[in-house]
Amino acid sequence: MTESTKKPVIFSGMQPSGALTLGSFLGALKNWVALSEEYDCYYCIVDLHAITTRQEPADLRRRCLEQIAQYIACGLDPAKNTLFIQSHVPAHSELGWILNCYTMFGELSRMTQFKDKSARNTDNINAGLFTYPALMAADILLYQANLVPVGDDQRQHVELARDIATRFNGVHGDVFTIPEAFIPKTTEGARVMSLADPTRKMSKSEPTGGCVYLMDKPETILKSFKRAVTDSDAEVRYDIKEKPGVSNLMSIYSSTTGKSFETIEAEFAGQGYGAFKEAVGESVIERFRPIREQAEALLQDKTYLTQVYTEAANHAAYTANKTLRKVQKKLGFVAK
Ligand code: AQP
């Protein structure tokens, strides 16, 4: 491929810290698929990030394989997208360390995710949790990514990656491409909230009962939506402050059906919440059904999945090492 026909680059990743949720899907995965034809895409399973909170080794191993299968089942063709596991490309750890030295303590201290996760894991506030954004910057910058499709919760980390890249370039010349975040609209799942507590983000590692998982069976999905916390005024109307539960359900329904909020309000006028919750649940069931079925089928063929992530790691390492060598040279490291 010549320089002029080269596609712009995307990097994004998800932690195998739990099963993928409706939040992972609407906030990120759906856009990964939508953008995958126009970009040269690196989609990663970020296992190095996942160990910032304690993981059961057997579960971590199993989830990495499941995640590859889910990426493919969502529509990411491994022949066109680089679907790899972060720890298979050591350049991530190496550049991560270097970028730690270009990231300020004050910047890391302001990260909302660090504040949230350290409040939730008081017995394990480790240095990795604190320096997570420097490793995330390395993930993105190694591939000279132009675009980073993420949910709204990751906006702050992408902004910090831009600041780190700008700082490094300011000292050493134009080494890194400055990436842009690509975040869905609020109405399209930028921040999917927990069904049990609509003031909190739906998060895969928090078993509050408010999550819907990509691999959930239809009856489980329906039950989760029927139990979703709403309010007592029985009116389907978007009002994020006064009616966070209903507004969250409306955003989900709008994302899965393409219907506007006005259409949804008219559709359920005077009907109370029962029919509405069931319709939202059914729309998610239909969206997830083919994904779950294909992922289950793919998981029967471990040889194929191994081949996908092995070939992808080789391709990713080739690109990443080019950037890493450039960085090392700029820093004055002696060539091997
Ligand atoms: N609730 C959400 N709404 C919108 N987008 C979301 N994402 C995750 N949850 C929501 C987006 O999905 C991608 C997955 O990111 P991740 O797995 O690396 O980390 P995360 O954001 O920390 O996801 P979780 O589910 O909250 O994991 P844990 O519980 O392990 O921390 C990202 O693009 C994210 O924005």
CSV table of C-alpha atoms and ligand atoms in Angstrom, one decimal:
chain,number,residue,atom,x,y,z
A,1,MET,CA,0.0,0.0,0.0
A,2,THR,CA,1.4,3.4,-0.9
A,3,GLU,CA,1.5,6.4,1.5
A,4,SER,CA,-1.4,8.1,-0.5
A,5,THR,CA,-3.7,5.0,-0.3
A,6,LYS,CA,-2.9,4.3,3.4
A,7,LYS,CA,-6.0,4.4,5.5
A,8,PRO,CA,-6.1,6.4,8.7
A,9,VAL,CA,-5.5,4.3,11.8
A,10,ILE,CA,-7.8,3.3,14.7
A,11,PHE,CA,-6.7,1.9,18.0
A,12,SER,CA,-9.1,0.8,20.8
A,13,GLY,CA,-9.2,-1.9,23.5
A,14,MET,CA,-11.4,-3.5,26.1
A,15,GLN,CA,-10.3,-5.1,29.4
A,16,PRO,CA,-11.0,-8.8,29.9
A,17,SER,CA,-11.9,-7.8,33.5
A,18,GLY,CA,-15.4,-9.3,33.2
A,19,ALA,CA,-17.9,-10.3,30.5
A,20,LEU,CA,-18.6,-7.6,27.9
A,21,THR,CA,-21.8,-5.6,28.6
A,22,LEU,CA,-24.4,-3.6,26.8
A,23,GLY,CA,-22.2,-0.6,27.8
A,24,SER,CA,-19.1,-2.0,26.2
A,25,PHE,CA,-21.2,-2.7,23.1
A,26,LEU,CA,-23.1,0.6,22.7
A,27,GLY,CA,-20.3,2.8,23.9
A,28,ALA,CA,-17.5,1.3,21.8
A,29,LEU,CA,-17.8,-2.1,20.0
A,30,LYS,CA,-20.7,-0.9,17.8
A,31,ASN,CA,-18.6,2.0,16.5
A,32,TRP,CA,-15.6,-0.3,16.1
A,33,VAL,CA,-17.6,-2.2,13.6
A,34,ALA,CA,-19.1,0.8,11.9
A,35,LEU,CA,-15.6,2.4,11.4
A,36,SER,CA,-13.8,-0.8,10.5
A,37,GLU,CA,-14.1,-0.5,6.7
A,38,GLU,CA,-12.7,3.1,6.4
A,39,TYR,CA,-9.8,2.7,8.8
A,40,ASP,CA,-6.8,0.4,9.5
A,41,CYS,CA,-8.0,-1.0,12.8
A,42,TYR,CA,-6.1,-2.3,15.8
A,43,TYR,CA,-8.6,-3.8,18.3
A,44,CYS,CA,-7.0,-5.1,21.4
A,45,ILE,CA,-7.8,-7.1,24.5
A,46,VAL,CA,-6.0,-5.2,27.1
A,47,ASP,CA,-5.0,-7.8,29.7
A,48,LEU,CA,-2.2,-5.7,31.1
A,49,HIS,CA,-4.8,-3.1,32.1
A,50,ALA,CA,-7.1,-5.8,33.5
A,51,ILE,CA,-4.5,-6.8,36.2
A,52,THR,CA,-4.8,-3.4,37.8
A,53,THR,CA,-7.6,-5.1,39.7
A,54,ARG,CA,-7.1,-8.7,40.9
A,55,GLN,CA,-8.1,-11.3,38.4
A,56,GLU,CA,-8.6,-15.1,38.8
A,57,PRO,CA,-6.0,-16.4,36.3
A,58,ALA,CA,-8.3,-19.1,34.8
A,59,ASP,CA,-11.1,-16.6,34.3
A,60,LEU,CA,-8.7,-14.1,32.7
A,61,ARG,CA,-7.5,-16.7,30.2
A,62,ARG,CA,-11.0,-17.8,29.3
A,63,ARG,CA,-12.3,-14.3,29.0
A,64,CYS,CA,-9.5,-13.3,26.5
A,65,LEU,CA,-10.6,-16.1,24.2
A,66,GLU,CA,-14.3,-15.2,24.6
A,67,GLN,CA,-13.5,-11.6,23.9
A,68,ILE,CA,-11.8,-12.5,20.6
A,69,ALA,CA,-14.8,-14.6,19.6
A,70,GLN,CA,-17.2,-11.7,20.6
A,71,TYR,CA,-15.2,-9.2,18.6
A,72,ILE,CA,-15.5,-11.4,15.5
A,73,ALA,CA,-19.2,-12.2,16.2
A,74,CYS,CA,-20.0,-8.4,16.4
A,75,GLY,CA,-18.8,-8.1,12.8
A,76,LEU,CA,-15.0,-7.5,13.0
A,77,ASP,CA,-13.5,-9.5,10.2
A,78,PRO,CA,-10.0,-10.8,11.3
A,79,ALA,CA,-8.8,-10.6,7.7
A,80,LYS,CA,-9.4,-6.8,7.8
A,81,ASN,CA,-8.9,-5.9,11.5
A,82,THR,CA,-6.0,-6.6,13.8
A,83,LEU,CA,-7.6,-8.4,16.7
A,84,PHE,CA,-4.9,-9.1,19.3
A,85,ILE,CA,-4.0,-9.5,22.9
A,86,GLN,CA,-2.0,-6.7,24.5
A,87,SER,CA,0.5,-8.8,26.5
A,88,HIS,CA,1.5,-10.5,23.2
A,89,VAL,CA,3.1,-7.3,22.0
A,90,PRO,CA,5.8,-6.4,24.6
A,91,ALA,CA,6.2,-2.9,23.0
A,92,HIS,CA,3.1,-1.8,25.0
A,93,SER,CA,4.8,-2.4,28.4
A,94,GLU,CA,8.1,-0.9,27.1
A,95,LEU,CA,6.5,2.3,25.8
A,96,GLY,CA,4.2,2.4,28.8
A,97,TRP,CA,7.2,2.7,31.1
A,98,ILE,CA,8.8,5.4,28.9
A,99,LEU,CA,5.6,7.4,28.9
A,100,ASN,CA,5.3,7.2,32.7
A,101,CYS,CA,8.3,9.4,32.6
A,102,TYR,CA,6.4,12.0,30.5
A,103,THR,CA,3.2,11.9,32.6
A,104,MET,CA,2.8,14.1,35.6
A,105,PHE,CA,1.7,13.0,39.1
A,106,GLY,CA,-0.9,15.8,39.1
A,107,GLU,CA,-2.4,14.7,35.8
A,108,LEU,CA,-2.8,11.1,37.0
A,109,SER,CA,-4.3,12.3,40.3
A,110,ARG,CA,-7.1,14.1,38.5
A,111,MET,CA,-8.3,11.0,36.6
A,112,THR,CA,-11.9,10.1,37.6
A,113,GLN,CA,-11.4,6.4,36.9
A,114,PHE,CA,-8.5,6.3,39.4
A,115,LYS,CA,-10.6,8.0,42.0
A,116,ASP,CA,-13.6,5.7,41.4
A,117,LYS,CA,-11.6,2.5,41.3
A,118,SER,CA,-9.4,3.3,44.3
A,119,ALA,CA,-12.5,4.1,46.3
A,120,ARG,CA,-13.9,0.7,45.3
A,121,ASN,CA,-10.7,-1.3,45.8
A,122,THR,CA,-9.4,0.2,49.1
A,123,ASP,CA,-7.2,-2.9,49.8
A,124,ASN,CA,-5.4,-2.8,46.4
A,125,ILE,CA,-4.7,0.8,45.4
A,126,ASN,CA,-1.7,-0.2,43.4
A,127,ALA,CA,0.7,1.9,41.2
A,128,GLY,CA,-0.6,0.2,38.0
A,129,LEU,CA,-4.1,1.6,38.7
A,130,PHE,CA,-2.6,5.0,39.1
A,131,THR,CA,-0.4,4.9,36.0
A,132,TYR,CA,-3.1,3.1,33.8
A,133,PRO,CA,-3.5,6.2,31.5
A,134,ALA,CA,0.2,6.2,30.6
A,135,LEU,CA,-0.1,2.6,29.4
A,136,MET,CA,-3.3,3.5,27.6
A,137,ALA,CA,-1.4,6.4,25.9
A,138,ALA,CA,1.3,3.9,24.8
A,139,ASP,CA,-1.4,1.5,23.4
A,140,ILE,CA,-2.7,4.3,21.2
A,141,LEU,CA,0.5,6.1,20.3
A,142,LEU,CA,2.4,2.9,19.2
A,143,TYR,CA,0.1,2.5,16.2
A,144,GLN,CA,0.1,6.3,15.4
A,145,ALA,CA,-3.6,6.1,15.8
A,146,ASN,CA,-5.7,9.0,14.3
A,147,LEU,CA,-9.0,7.9,16.0
A,148,VAL,CA,-9.9,6.2,19.3
A,149,PRO,CA,-13.5,5.1,19.5
A,150,VAL,CA,-14.4,4.8,23.2
A,151,GLY,CA,-17.4,5.5,25.5
A,152,ASP,CA,-17.7,8.8,27.3
A,153,ASP,CA,-16.1,7.4,30.5
A,154,GLN,CA,-12.7,7.1,28.6
A,155,ARG,CA,-12.8,10.7,27.2
A,156,GLN,CA,-10.5,12.0,30.0
A,157,HIS,CA,-7.9,9.2,29.3
A,158,VAL,CA,-7.8,10.0,25.6
A,159,GLU,CA,-7.3,13.7,26.4
A,160,LEU,CA,-4.4,12.8,28.6
A,161,ALA,CA,-2.9,10.6,25.8
A,162,ARG,CA,-3.0,13.7,23.6
A,163,ASP,CA,-1.3,15.8,26.2
A,164,ILE,CA,1.4,13.2,26.7
A,165,ALA,CA,2.0,12.9,23.0
A,166,THR,CA,2.1,16.6,22.6
A,167,ARG,CA,4.6,16.9,25.5
A,168,PHE,CA,6.9,14.2,24.0
A,169,ASN,CA,6.7,15.7,20.5
A,170,GLY,CA,7.5,19.1,22.0
A,171,VAL,CA,10.8,17.7,23.4
A,172,HIS,CA,11.8,15.3,20.7
A,173,GLY,CA,10.1,16.4,17.4
A,174,ASP,CA,7.2,14.9,15.6
A,175,VAL,CA,7.2,11.3,16.8
A,176,PHE,CA,3.6,10.6,17.6
A,177,THR,CA,0.4,11.3,15.8
A,178,ILE,CA,-2.0,13.2,18.1
A,179,PRO,CA,-5.1,11.0,18.4
A,180,GLU,CA,-8.8,12.2,18.5
A,181,ALA,CA,-11.4,10.5,20.6
A,182,PHE,CA,-14.5,9.2,18.8
A,183,ILE,CA,-17.4,9.1,21.3
A,184,PRO,CA,-21.0,8.3,20.4
A,185,LYS,CA,-23.8,10.8,21.0
A,186,THR,CA,-25.6,10.7,24.4
A,187,THR,CA,-28.7,9.4,22.7
A,188,GLU,CA,-26.6,6.5,21.2
A,189,GLY,CA,-25.1,5.0,24.3
A,190,ALA,CA,-22.1,7.2,25.1
A,191,ARG,CA,-22.7,6.3,28.7
A,192,VAL,CA,-25.0,3.4,29.4
A,193,MET,CA,-26.0,3.4,33.1
A,194,SER,CA,-26.6,0.5,35.4
A,195,LEU,CA,-30.2,-0.9,35.4
A,196,ALA,CA,-30.0,-1.3,39.2
A,197,ASP,CA,-28.7,2.2,39.8
A,198,PRO,CA,-29.1,4.6,36.9
A,199,THR,CA,-26.8,7.2,38.5
A,200,ARG,CA,-23.8,4.8,38.0
A,201,LYS,CA,-22.2,3.6,34.8
A,202,MET,CA,-22.9,0.0,33.8
A,203,SER,CA,-19.6,-1.6,34.5
A,204,LYS,CA,-18.6,-5.2,33.8
A,205,SER,CA,-16.5,-5.7,37.0
A,206,GLU,CA,-19.2,-4.4,39.3
A,207,PRO,CA,-21.8,-7.2,40.0
A,208,THR,CA,-24.6,-4.9,41.2
A,209,GLY,CA,-27.2,-6.8,39.2
A,210,GLY,CA,-27.5,-3.8,36.9
A,211,CYS,CA,-25.6,-5.3,33.9
A,212,VAL,CA,-26.8,-6.8,30.7
A,213,TYR,CA,-24.1,-9.0,29.1
A,214,LEU,CA,-23.5,-9.7,25.4
A,215,MET,CA,-23.7,-13.4,26.1
A,216,ASP,CA,-26.8,-13.3,28.3
A,217,LYS,CA,-29.7,-15.7,27.2
A,218,PRO,CA,-32.9,-13.9,26.1
A,219,GLU,CA,-34.8,-14.8,29.3
A,220,THR,CA,-32.0,-13.3,31.4
A,221,ILE,CA,-32.0,-10.1,29.4
A,222,LEU,CA,-35.8,-9.7,29.6
A,223,LYS,CA,-35.7,-10.3,33.4
A,224,SER,CA,-33.0,-7.6,33.8
A,225,PHE,CA,-35.0,-5.1,31.9
A,226,LYS,CA,-38.2,-5.9,33.7
A,227,ARG,CA,-36.4,-5.3,37.0
A,228,ALA,CA,-34.8,-2.0,35.8
A,229,VAL,CA,-35.1,0.8,38.3
A,230,THR,CA,-37.3,3.7,37.0
A,231,ASP,CA,-39.5,6.1,39.0
A,232,SER,CA,-43.1,6.4,40.2
A,233,ASP,CA,-44.6,8.8,37.7
A,234,ALA,CA,-45.2,6.2,34.9
A,235,GLU,CA,-44.4,8.6,32.0
A,236,VAL,CA,-42.0,7.6,29.3
A,237,ARG,CA,-40.2,11.0,28.9
A,238,TYR,CA,-36.5,11.9,28.5
A,239,ASP,CA,-35.2,13.9,31.5
A,240,ILE,CA,-31.8,12.8,32.5
A,241,LYS,CA,-31.9,14.7,35.9
A,242,GLU,CA,-35.4,13.9,37.1
A,243,LYS,CA,-35.8,10.5,35.4
A,244,PRO,CA,-32.4,8.9,35.0
A,245,GLY,CA,-33.7,5.3,34.8
A,246,VAL,CA,-36.3,6.0,32.1
A,247,SER,CA,-33.9,8.2,30.2
A,248,ASN,CA,-31.2,5.5,30.3
A,249,LEU,CA,-33.8,3.0,28.9
A,250,MET,CA,-34.8,5.4,26.2
A,251,SER,CA,-31.2,5.9,25.1
A,252,ILE,CA,-30.7,2.1,24.9
A,253,TYR,CA,-34.0,1.7,22.9
A,254,SER,CA,-33.0,4.5,20.6
A,255,SER,CA,-29.6,2.9,20.0
A,256,THR,CA,-31.0,-0.5,19.2
A,257,THR,CA,-33.9,0.6,17.1
A,258,GLY,CA,-32.8,4.0,15.6
A,259,LYS,CA,-36.0,5.6,16.9
A,260,SER,CA,-35.9,9.2,18.1
A,261,PHE,CA,-36.9,10.2,21.6
A,262,GLU,CA,-40.1,11.9,20.3
A,263,THR,CA,-41.1,8.7,18.5
A,264,ILE,CA,-40.4,6.6,21.7
A,265,GLU,CA,-42.4,9.0,23.9
A,266,ALA,CA,-45.4,8.8,21.4
A,267,GLU,CA,-45.1,5.0,21.1
A,268,PHE,CA,-45.5,4.5,24.9
A,269,ALA,CA,-47.8,7.5,25.8
A,270,GLY,CA,-50.3,6.5,28.5
A,271,GLN,CA,-49.0,2.9,28.7
A,272,GLY,CA,-47.0,3.0,31.9
A,273,TYR,CA,-43.6,1.3,32.1
A,274,GLY,CA,-44.4,-2.5,31.7
A,275,ALA,CA,-44.8,-2.4,27.9
A,276,PHE,CA,-41.9,0.0,27.6
A,277,LYS,CA,-39.4,-2.1,29.6
A,278,GLU,CA,-40.4,-5.2,27.7
A,279,ALA,CA,-39.9,-3.5,24.3
A,280,VAL,CA,-36.4,-2.3,25.3
A,281,GLY,CA,-35.5,-5.8,26.5
A,282,GLU,CA,-36.8,-7.4,23.2
A,283,SER,CA,-34.9,-4.9,21.1
A,284,VAL,CA,-31.6,-5.8,23.0
A,285,ILE,CA,-32.4,-9.5,22.7
A,286,GLU,CA,-32.8,-9.2,18.9
A,287,ARG,CA,-29.6,-7.1,18.6
A,288,PHE,CA,-27.6,-9.6,20.7
A,289,ARG,CA,-29.0,-12.9,19.5
A,290,PRO,CA,-26.9,-13.3,16.3
A,291,ILE,CA,-23.8,-12.1,18.1
A,292,ARG,CA,-24.2,-14.6,21.0
A,293,GLU,CA,-25.0,-17.5,18.6
A,294,GLN,CA,-21.9,-16.8,16.4
A,295,ALA,CA,-19.6,-16.3,19.4
A,296,GLU,CA,-20.8,-19.6,20.9
A,297,ALA,CA,-20.0,-21.3,17.6
A,298,LEU,CA,-16.6,-19.7,17.3
A,299,LEU,CA,-15.7,-20.8,20.8
A,300,GLN,CA,-16.0,-24.4,19.6
A,301,ASP,CA,-13.0,-23.8,17.3
A,302,LYS,CA,-10.1,-22.8,19.6
A,303,THR,CA,-7.5,-23.6,16.8
A,304,TYR,CA,-9.1,-20.9,14.6
A,305,LEU,CA,-9.2,-18.3,17.5
A,306,THR,CA,-5.6,-19.0,18.4
A,307,GLN,CA,-4.5,-18.5,14.8
A,308,VAL,CA,-6.4,-15.2,14.7
A,309,TYR,CA,-4.8,-13.7,17.7
A,310,THR,CA,-1.3,-15.1,16.9
A,311,GLU,CA,-1.2,-13.7,13.4
A,312,ALA,CA,-2.7,-10.4,14.6
A,313,ALA,CA,0.0,-10.1,17.3
A,314,ASN,CA,2.8,-10.5,14.7
A,315,HIS,CA,1.3,-7.8,12.6
A,316,ALA,CA,0.7,-5.5,15.6
A,317,ALA,CA,4.2,-6.1,16.9
A,318,TYR,CA,5.7,-5.1,13.5
A,319,THR,CA,3.9,-1.7,13.5
A,320,ALA,CA,4.5,-1.1,17.3
A,321,ASN,CA,8.2,-1.9,17.1
A,322,LYS,CA,8.7,0.7,14.4
A,323,THR,CA,7.4,3.4,16.7
A,324,LEU,CA,9.2,2.0,19.7
A,325,ARG,CA,12.5,2.1,17.9
A,326,LYS,CA,12.0,5.7,16.8
A,327,VAL,CA,11.2,6.6,20.4
A,328,GLN,CA,14.3,4.8,21.8
A,329,LYS,CA,16.5,6.5,19.3
A,330,LYS,CA,15.1,9.9,20.2
A,331,LEU,CA,15.7,9.2,23.9
A,332,GLY,CA,19.4,8.3,23.3
A,333,PHE,CA,19.1,4.5,24.0
A,334,VAL,CA,22.0,2.6,22.5
A,335,ALA,CA,20.8,0.5,19.5
A,336,LYS,CA,21.0,-3.3,20.0
B,1,AQP,N1,-21.5,1.9,30.6
B,1,AQP,C1,-20.8,2.2,29.5
B,1,AQP,N2,-21.3,3.1,28.6
B,1,AQP,C2,-20.7,3.5,27.5
B,1,AQP,N3,-19.5,3.0,27.2
B,1,AQP,C3,-18.9,2.1,28.0
B,1,AQP,N4,-17.7,1.4,28.0
B,1,AQP,C4,-17.7,0.6,29.1
B,1,AQP,N5,-18.8,0.7,29.8
B,1,AQP,C5,-19.5,1.7,29.2
B,1,AQP,C6,-16.8,1.6,26.9
B,1,AQP,O1,-16.4,0.3,26.5
B,1,AQP,C7,-15.0,0.2,26.3
B,1,AQP,C8,-14.5,-0.8,27.3
B,1,AQP,O2,-13.6,-0.4,28.1
B,1,AQP,P1,-12.8,-1.2,29.1
B,1,AQP,O3,-13.3,-2.5,29.3
B,1,AQP,O4,-11.3,-1.1,28.8
B,1,AQP,O5,-12.9,-0.3,30.4
B,1,AQP,P2,-14.0,0.4,31.2
B,1,AQP,O6,-14.5,1.6,30.6
B,1,AQP,O7,-13.4,0.5,32.6
B,1,AQP,O8,-15.2,-0.7,31.2
B,1,AQP,P3,-15.9,-1.3,32.4
B,1,AQP,O9,-17.0,-2.2,31.9
B,1,AQP,O10,-16.3,-0.3,33.4
B,1,AQP,O11,-14.8,-2.3,33.0
B,1,AQP,P4,-14.3,-2.4,34.5
B,1,AQP,O12,-15.5,-2.6,35.3
B,1,AQP,O13,-13.3,-3.5,34.5
B,1,AQP,O14,-13.6,-1.0,34.8
B,1,AQP,C9,-14.5,1.6,26.6
B,1,AQP,O15,-14.4,2.3,25.3
B,1,AQP,C10,-15.5,2.3,27.4
B,1,AQP,O16,-15.6,3.6,27.3
